CSV table of C-alpha atoms and ligand atoms in Angstrom, one decimal:
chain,number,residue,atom,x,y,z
F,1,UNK,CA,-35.2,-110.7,12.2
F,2,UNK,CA,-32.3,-109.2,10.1
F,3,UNK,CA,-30.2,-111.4,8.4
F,4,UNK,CA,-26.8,-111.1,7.8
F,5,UNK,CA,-24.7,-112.5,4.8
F,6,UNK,CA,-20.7,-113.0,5.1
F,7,UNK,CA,-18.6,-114.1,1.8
F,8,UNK,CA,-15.5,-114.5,2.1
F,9,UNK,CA,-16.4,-115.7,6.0
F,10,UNK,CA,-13.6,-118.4,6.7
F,11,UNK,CA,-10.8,-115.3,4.9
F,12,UNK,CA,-8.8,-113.5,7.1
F,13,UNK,CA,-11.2,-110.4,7.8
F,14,UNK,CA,-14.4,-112.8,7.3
F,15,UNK,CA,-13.2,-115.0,10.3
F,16,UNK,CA,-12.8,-112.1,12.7
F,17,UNK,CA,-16.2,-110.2,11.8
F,18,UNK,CA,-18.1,-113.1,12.1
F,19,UNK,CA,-17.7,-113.6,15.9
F,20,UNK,CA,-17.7,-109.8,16.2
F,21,UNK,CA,-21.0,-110.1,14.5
F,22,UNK,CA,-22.1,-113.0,16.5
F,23,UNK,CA,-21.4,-111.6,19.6
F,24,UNK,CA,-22.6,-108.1,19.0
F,25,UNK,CA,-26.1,-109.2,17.4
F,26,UNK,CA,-27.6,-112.2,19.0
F,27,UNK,CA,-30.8,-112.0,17.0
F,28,UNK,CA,-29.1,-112.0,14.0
F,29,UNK,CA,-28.7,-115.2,12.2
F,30,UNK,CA,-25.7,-114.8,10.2
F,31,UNK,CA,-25.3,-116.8,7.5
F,32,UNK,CA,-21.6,-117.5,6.4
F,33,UNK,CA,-20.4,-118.2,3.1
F,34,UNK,CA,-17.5,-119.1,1.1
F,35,UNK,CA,-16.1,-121.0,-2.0
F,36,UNK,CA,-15.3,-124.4,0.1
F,37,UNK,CA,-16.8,-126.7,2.5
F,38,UNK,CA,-14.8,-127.1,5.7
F,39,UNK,CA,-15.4,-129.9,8.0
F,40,UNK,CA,-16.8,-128.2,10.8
F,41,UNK,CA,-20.0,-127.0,9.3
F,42,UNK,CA,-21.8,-129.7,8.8
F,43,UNK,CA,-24.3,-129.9,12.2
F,44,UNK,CA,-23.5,-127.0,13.8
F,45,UNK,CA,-25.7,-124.6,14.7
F,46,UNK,CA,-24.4,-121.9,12.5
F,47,UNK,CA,-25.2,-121.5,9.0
F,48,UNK,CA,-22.8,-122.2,6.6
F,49,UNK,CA,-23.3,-122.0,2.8
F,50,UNK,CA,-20.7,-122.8,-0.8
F,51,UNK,CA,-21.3,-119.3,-2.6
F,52,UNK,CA,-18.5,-118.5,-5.4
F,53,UNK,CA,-19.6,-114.8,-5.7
F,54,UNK,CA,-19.2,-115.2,-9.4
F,55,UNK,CA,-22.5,-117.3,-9.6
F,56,UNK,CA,-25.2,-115.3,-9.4
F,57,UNK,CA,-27.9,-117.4,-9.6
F,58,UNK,CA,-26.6,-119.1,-6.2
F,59,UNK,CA,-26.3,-115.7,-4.6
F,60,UNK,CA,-29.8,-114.6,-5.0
F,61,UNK,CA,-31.2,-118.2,-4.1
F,62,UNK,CA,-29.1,-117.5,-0.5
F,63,UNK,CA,-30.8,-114.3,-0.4
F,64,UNK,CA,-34.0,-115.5,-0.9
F,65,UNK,CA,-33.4,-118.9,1.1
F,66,UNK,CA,-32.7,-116.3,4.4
F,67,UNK,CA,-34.4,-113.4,3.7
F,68,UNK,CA,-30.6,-112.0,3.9
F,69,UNK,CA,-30.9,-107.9,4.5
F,70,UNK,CA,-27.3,-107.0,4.5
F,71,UNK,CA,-24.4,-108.4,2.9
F,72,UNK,CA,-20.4,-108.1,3.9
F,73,UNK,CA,-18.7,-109.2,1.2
F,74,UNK,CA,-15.5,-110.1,1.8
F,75,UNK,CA,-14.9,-112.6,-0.7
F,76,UNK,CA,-11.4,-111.6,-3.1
F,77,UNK,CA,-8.2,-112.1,-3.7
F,78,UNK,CA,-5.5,-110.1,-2.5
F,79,UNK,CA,-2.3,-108.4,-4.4
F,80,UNK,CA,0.0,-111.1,-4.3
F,81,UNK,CA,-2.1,-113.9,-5.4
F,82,UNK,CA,-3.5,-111.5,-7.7
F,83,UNK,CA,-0.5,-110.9,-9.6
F,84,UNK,CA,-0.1,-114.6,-9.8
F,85,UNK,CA,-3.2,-114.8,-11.8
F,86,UNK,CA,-4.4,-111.6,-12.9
F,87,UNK,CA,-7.8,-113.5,-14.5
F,88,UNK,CA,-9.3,-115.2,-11.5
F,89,UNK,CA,-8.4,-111.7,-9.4
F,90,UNK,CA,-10.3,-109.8,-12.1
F,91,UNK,CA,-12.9,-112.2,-12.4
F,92,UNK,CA,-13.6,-112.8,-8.3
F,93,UNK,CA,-13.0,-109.2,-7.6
F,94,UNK,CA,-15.1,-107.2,-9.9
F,95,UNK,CA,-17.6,-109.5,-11.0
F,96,UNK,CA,-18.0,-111.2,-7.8
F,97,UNK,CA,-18.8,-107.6,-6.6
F,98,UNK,CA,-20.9,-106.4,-9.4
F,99,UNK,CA,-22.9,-109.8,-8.8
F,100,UNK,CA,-23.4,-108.5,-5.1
F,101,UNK,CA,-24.1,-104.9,-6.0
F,102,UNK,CA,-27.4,-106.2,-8.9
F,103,UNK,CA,-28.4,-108.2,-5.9
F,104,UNK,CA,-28.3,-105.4,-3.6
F,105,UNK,CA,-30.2,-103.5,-6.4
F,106,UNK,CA,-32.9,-106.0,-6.9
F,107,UNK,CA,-33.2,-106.9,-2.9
F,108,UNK,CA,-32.9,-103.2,-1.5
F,109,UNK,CA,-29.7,-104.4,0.6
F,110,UNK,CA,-27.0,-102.9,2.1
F,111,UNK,CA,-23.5,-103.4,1.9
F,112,UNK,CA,-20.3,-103.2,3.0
F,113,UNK,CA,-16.9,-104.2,0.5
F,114,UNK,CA,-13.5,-103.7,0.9
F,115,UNK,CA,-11.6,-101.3,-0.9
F,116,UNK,CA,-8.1,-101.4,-0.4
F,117,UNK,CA,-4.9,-98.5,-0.6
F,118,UNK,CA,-3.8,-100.7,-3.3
F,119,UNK,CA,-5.7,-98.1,-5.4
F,120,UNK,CA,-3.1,-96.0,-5.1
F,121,UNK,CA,0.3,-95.9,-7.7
F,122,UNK,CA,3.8,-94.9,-8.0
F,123,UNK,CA,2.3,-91.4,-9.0
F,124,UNK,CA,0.1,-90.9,-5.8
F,125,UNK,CA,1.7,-88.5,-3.1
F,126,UNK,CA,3.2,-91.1,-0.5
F,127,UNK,CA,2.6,-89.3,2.5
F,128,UNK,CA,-0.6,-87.9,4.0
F,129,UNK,CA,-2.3,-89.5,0.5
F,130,UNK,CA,-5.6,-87.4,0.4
F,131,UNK,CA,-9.2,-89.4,-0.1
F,132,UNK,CA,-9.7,-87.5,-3.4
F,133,UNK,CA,-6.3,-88.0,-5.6
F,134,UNK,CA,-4.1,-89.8,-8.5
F,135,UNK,CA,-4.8,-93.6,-8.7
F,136,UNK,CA,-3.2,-95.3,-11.2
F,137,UNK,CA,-2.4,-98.3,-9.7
F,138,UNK,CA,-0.4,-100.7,-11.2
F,139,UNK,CA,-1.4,-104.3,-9.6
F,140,UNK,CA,-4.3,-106.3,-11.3
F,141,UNK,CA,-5.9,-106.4,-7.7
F,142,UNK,CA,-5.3,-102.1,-7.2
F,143,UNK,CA,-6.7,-102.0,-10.8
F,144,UNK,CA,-9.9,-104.3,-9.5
F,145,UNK,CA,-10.3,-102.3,-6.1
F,146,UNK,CA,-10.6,-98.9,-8.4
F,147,UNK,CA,-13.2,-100.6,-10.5
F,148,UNK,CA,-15.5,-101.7,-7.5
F,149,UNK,CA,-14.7,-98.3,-5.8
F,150,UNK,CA,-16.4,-96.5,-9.5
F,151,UNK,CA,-19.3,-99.6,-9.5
F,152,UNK,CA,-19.9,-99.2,-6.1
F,153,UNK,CA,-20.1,-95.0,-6.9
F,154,UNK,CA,-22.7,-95.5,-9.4
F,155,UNK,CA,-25.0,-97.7,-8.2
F,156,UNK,CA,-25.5,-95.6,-4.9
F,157,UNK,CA,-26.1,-92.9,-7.6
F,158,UNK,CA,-27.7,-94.3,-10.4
F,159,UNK,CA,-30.0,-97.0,-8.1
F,160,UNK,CA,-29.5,-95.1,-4.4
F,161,UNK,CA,-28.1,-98.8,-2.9
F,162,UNK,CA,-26.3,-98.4,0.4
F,163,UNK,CA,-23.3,-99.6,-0.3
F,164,UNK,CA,-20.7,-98.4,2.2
F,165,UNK,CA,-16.8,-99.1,1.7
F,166,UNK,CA,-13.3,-99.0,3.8
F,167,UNK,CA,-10.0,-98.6,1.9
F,168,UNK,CA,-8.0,-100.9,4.3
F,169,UNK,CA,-4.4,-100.5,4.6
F,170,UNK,CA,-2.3,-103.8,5.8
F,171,UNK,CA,-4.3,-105.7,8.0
F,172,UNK,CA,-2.6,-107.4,10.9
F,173,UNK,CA,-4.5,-110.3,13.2
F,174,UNK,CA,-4.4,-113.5,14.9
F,175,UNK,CA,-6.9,-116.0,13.8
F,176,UNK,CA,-5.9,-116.4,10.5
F,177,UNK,CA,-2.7,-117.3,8.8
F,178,UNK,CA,-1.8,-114.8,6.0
F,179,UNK,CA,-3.6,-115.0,3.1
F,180,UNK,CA,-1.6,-114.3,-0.4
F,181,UNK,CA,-1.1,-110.1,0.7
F,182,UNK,CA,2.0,-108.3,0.5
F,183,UNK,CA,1.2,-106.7,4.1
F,184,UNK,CA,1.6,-110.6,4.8
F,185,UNK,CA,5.0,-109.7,6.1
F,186,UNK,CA,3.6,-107.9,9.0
F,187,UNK,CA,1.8,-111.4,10.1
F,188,UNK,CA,4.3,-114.2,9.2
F,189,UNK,CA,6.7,-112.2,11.4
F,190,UNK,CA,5.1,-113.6,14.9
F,191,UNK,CA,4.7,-116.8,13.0
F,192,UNK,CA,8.2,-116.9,12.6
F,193,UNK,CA,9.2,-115.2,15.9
F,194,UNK,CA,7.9,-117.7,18.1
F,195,UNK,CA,8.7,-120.8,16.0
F,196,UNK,CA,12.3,-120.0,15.1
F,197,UNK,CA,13.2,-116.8,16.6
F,198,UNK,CA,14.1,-115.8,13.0
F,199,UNK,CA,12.6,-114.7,9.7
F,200,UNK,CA,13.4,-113.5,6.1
F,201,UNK,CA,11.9,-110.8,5.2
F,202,UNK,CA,10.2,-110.3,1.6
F,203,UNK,CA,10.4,-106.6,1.9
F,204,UNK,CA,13.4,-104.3,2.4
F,205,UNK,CA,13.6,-102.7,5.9
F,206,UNK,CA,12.9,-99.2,5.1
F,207,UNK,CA,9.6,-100.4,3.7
F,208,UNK,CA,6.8,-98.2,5.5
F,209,UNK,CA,3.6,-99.1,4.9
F,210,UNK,CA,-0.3,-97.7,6.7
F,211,UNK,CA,-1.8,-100.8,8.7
F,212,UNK,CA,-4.3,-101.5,11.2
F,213,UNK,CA,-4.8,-104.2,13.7
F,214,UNK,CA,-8.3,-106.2,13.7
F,215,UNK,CA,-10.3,-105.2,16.0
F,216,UNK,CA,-9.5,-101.8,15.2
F,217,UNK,CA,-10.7,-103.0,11.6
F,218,UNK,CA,-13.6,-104.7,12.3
F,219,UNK,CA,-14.5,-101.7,14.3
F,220,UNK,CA,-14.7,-99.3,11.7
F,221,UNK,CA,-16.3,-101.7,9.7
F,222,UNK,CA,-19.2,-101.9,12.0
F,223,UNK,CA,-19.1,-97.8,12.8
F,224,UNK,CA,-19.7,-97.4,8.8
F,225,UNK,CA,-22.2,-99.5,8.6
F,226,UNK,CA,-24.5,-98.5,11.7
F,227,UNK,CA,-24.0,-94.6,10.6
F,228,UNK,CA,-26.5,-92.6,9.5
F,229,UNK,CA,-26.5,-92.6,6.0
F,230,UNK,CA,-26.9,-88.9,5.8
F,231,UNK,CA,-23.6,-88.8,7.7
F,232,UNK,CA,-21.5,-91.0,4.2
F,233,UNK,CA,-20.0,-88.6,1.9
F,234,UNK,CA,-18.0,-90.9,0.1
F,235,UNK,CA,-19.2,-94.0,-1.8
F,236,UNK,CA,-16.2,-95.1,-4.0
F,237,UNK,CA,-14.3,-96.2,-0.6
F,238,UNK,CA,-13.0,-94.3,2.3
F,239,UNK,CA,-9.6,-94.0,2.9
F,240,UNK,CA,-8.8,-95.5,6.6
F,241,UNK,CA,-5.5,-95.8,8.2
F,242,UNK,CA,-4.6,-96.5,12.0
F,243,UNK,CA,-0.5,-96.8,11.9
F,244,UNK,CA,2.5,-96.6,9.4
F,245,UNK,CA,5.4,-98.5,10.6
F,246,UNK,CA,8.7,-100.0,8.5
F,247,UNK,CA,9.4,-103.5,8.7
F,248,UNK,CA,12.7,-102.6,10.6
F,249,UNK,CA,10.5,-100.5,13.3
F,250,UNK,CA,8.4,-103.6,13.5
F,251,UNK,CA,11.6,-106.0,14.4
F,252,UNK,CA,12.8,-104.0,16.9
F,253,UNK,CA,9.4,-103.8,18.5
F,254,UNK,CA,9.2,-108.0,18.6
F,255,UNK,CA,12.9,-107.4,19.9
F,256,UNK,CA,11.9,-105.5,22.8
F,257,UNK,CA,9.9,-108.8,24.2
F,258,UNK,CA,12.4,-111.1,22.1
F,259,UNK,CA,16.0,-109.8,22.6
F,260,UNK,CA,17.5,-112.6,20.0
F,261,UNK,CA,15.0,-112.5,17.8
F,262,UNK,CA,16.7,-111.7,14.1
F,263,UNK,CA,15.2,-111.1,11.1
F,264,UNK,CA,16.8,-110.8,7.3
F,265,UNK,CA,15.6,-108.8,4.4
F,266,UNK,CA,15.2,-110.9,1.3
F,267,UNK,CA,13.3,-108.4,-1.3
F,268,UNK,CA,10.8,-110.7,-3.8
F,269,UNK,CA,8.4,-109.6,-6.1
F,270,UNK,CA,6.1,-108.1,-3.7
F,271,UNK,CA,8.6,-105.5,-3.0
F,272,UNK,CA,8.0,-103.9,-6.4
F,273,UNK,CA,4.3,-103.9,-5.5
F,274,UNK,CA,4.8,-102.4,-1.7
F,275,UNK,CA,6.9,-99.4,-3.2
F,276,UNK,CA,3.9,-98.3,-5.3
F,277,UNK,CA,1.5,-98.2,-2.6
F,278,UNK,CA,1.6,-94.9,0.3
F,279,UNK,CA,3.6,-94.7,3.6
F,280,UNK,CA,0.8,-92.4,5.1
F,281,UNK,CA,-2.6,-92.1,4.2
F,282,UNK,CA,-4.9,-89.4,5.6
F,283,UNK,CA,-8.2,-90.8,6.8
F,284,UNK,CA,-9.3,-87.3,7.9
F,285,UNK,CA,-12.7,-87.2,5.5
F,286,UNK,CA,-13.5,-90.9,7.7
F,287,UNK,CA,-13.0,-89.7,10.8
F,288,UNK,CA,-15.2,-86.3,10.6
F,289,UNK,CA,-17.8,-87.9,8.8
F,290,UNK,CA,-18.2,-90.7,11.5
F,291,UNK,CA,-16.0,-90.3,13.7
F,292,UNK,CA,-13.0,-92.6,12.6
F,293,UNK,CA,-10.3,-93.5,15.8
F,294,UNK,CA,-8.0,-96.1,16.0
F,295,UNK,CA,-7.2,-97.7,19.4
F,296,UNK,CA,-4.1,-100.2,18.1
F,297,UNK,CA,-0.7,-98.2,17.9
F,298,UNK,CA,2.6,-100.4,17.4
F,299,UNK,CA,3.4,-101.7,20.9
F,300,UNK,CA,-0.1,-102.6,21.4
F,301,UNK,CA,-0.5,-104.8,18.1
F,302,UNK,CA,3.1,-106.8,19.1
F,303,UNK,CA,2.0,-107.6,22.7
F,304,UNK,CA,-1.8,-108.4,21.6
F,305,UNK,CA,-0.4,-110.5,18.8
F,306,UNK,CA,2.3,-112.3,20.4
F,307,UNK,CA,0.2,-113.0,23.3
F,308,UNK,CA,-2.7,-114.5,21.6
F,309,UNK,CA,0.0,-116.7,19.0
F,310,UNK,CA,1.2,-117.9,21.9
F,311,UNK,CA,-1.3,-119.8,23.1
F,312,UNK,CA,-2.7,-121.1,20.2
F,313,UNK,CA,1.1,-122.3,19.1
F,314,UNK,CA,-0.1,-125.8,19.2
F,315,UNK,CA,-2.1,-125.5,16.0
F,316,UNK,CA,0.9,-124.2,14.2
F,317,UNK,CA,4.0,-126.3,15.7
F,318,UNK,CA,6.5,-126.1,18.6
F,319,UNK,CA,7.3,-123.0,20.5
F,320,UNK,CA,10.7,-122.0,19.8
F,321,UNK,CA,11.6,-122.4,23.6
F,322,UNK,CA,13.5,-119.4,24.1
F,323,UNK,CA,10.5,-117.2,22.5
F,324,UNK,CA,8.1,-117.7,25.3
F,325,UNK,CA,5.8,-115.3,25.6
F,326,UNK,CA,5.0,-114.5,29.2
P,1,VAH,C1,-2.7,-107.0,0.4
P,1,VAH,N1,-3.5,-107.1,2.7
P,1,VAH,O1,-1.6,-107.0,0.8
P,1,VAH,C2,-3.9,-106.7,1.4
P,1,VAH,C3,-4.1,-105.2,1.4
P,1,VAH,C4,-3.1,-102.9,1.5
P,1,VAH,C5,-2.8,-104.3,1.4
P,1,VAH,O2,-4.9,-104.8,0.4
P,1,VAH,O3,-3.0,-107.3,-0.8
C-alpha cells in the first residue's frame, strides 16, 4: 500500500493537500508531519509525526517506520519571514530539501517541492516571464528557491530521482491564516473584510502580482505528480500561474459583494520585495507538457473565499454585521 509523506502538513498548502490527498486516495495512509505537536493528533486515526526537515536521521527513520514511497515536502519558510531571518530560511529551505532529495536518492522516492516565482529579480522581464530566463533574485527565500530548483536539477540528472516541482505564484485559500508571505495581502484582505469592513494594505495599489487559488493549486500539484514521467521536461521547477490581479482590482472585486468595504495602502517592507517579483508569468511549457488549466479567475476566488470565511467566522471573531455574506 503506498505511502504518502507530508512536511510542512499543518502549513498553508500542507493543510489543503492533505484532505485532497485523503479524499482522493483511500488506501493511502498518509503520514503527516511537521516541526510541532498540535493537540489534536494525539488518538486520532491519522498519522501524525515531529520531523524538522533539517534532521535527517529522523527523516529516514519515518521513511523506514512507514515504508513512505512519496514525499510532498512542503515544509519552508516563506519571503517575509525569510527576510526576517535570512539563516533559519537558508537553513530549513535548502537543507531541509537537500535532506529530502539524499533520502529520495537512497529510498528510490518521488517527490514533489515547491518552487516559487520568488526566483525571479528586478532584472527578469515582468510580463509574460518565460520558464527559461534571468533569475537573480534578491530575497534570501528567492535566493533558496533557485538553489533547490539547481539541487533538484541535478539529482534527477546525476541519480535519475523523480523529483517533480511547481513554481507557485501567490497562493490564495481558506483554511489557513496567512503564513509570513508577501502575497499574504491577498488573504488577510477577507480576514479583514468581514471583521471590520476595512483593511491597510502593505502593498501599494498598483501592485500586480500572478496568483492562484487552492484548489486550483493543489490540482496541479497532483496533475504533476500522476504524469508520465516521460511527459516532465523541466526539473528545476515549472513556472505555473492561474491569474494576475493588483491589490486595487482585488478591492473593488470584495466591493462588488461589500459596497462599504474600504481599504488603505500602507507600503512596508514587503513592498520592496513584491516590486522585484513578475506581474505575468507564462506557464505555457506546464500546460503543453501536461496539460496545465486553471479553473479559479478573480470573481470566482472572492465569492469562494468570502463564502467559505464566512462560515467559519466563529474561529476568528465577530462578523462585522454589515459584511454578511449571503
Ligand atoms: C510568499 N506566498 O509570499 C509566497 C510565495 C510568490 C509568493 O512564494 O513568500
Amino acid at each position: 500500500m503506498k505511502k504518502i509523506l507530508v512536511t510542512g502538513s499543518r502549513g498553508q498548502v500542507g493543510s489543503d493537500l492533505v484532505a485532497t490527498l485523503r479524499q482522493q486516495y483511500r488506501e493511502i495512509r498518509v503520514v503527516e508531519s511537521g516541526r510541532r505537536n498540535f493537540s489534536d493528533t494525539i488518538n486520532q486515526e491519522f498519522i501524525y509525526e515531529v520531523l524538522d526537515v533539517t534532521d535527517s536521521k529522523r527523516l529516514s527513520k519515518i521513511i523506514e517506520q512507514y515504508q513512505v514511497d512519496t514525499i510532498y515536502h512542503l515544509a519552508g519558510v516563506l519571503s517575509a519571514k525569510g527576510e526576517q531571518n535570512p539563516q533559519l530560511c537558508w537553513n530549513v529551505n535548502v537543507n531541509g530539501l537537500r535532506n529530502i532529495l539524499e533520502a529520495a536518492r537512497s529510498y528510490q522516492l518521488k517527490v514533489f517541492c515547491p518552487s516559487s516565482i520568488a526566483v525571479f529579480g528586478a532584472n527578469t522581464p515582468k510580463f509574460q516571464t518565460p520558464q527559461v530566463t534571468i533569475e537573480s533574485p534578491s530575497t534570501i527565500y528567492g535566493i533558496t528557491k533557485v538553489t533547490g530548483e539547481l539541487l533538484c536539477q541535478y539529482y534527477a540528472d546525476r541519480f535519475g530521482v523523480d523529483v517533480r516541482s511547481l513554481r507557485f505564484p501567490g497562493i490564495i485559500s481558506y483554511k489557513t491564516p496567512p503564513g509570513g508571505g508577501t502575497t499574504d495581502f491577498a488573504v488577510e484582505i477577507f480576514y479583514q473584510a468581514l471583521q471590520h469592513g476595512h483593511y491597510t494594505c502593505f502593498v501599494r495599489p498598483d501592485t500586480r502580482l500572478p496568483m492562484i487559488y487552492m484548489p486550483d493549486a493543489i490540482a496541479a500539484i497532483l496533475q504533476l505528480m500522476e504524469v508520465e514521467p516521460t511527459s516532465i521536461t523541466v526539473r528545476s521547477s515549472y513556472n505555473l500561474a492561474a491569474i494576475s490581479f493588483s491589490a486595487a482590482e482585488l478591492v473593488a472585486e470584495i466591493q462588488k459583494y461589500f459596497p462599504n468595504f474600504t481599504c488603505d495602502y500602507q507600503p512596508d517592507f514587503r513592498q520592496a520585495i513584491a516590486d522585484t517579483w513578475p506581474a505575468v508569468i507564462d506557464d505555457a511549457q506546464a500546460r503543453q507538457d501536461w496539460g496545465w488549466q486553471h479553473s479559479y479567475d478573480l470573481t470566482a476566488i472572492v465569492t469562494d473565499m468570502l463564502e467559505h470565511l464566512s462560515l467559519k467566522s466563529s474561529e476568528f471573531g465577530v462578523l462585522n454585521s454589515e459584511f454578511v455574506f449571503n
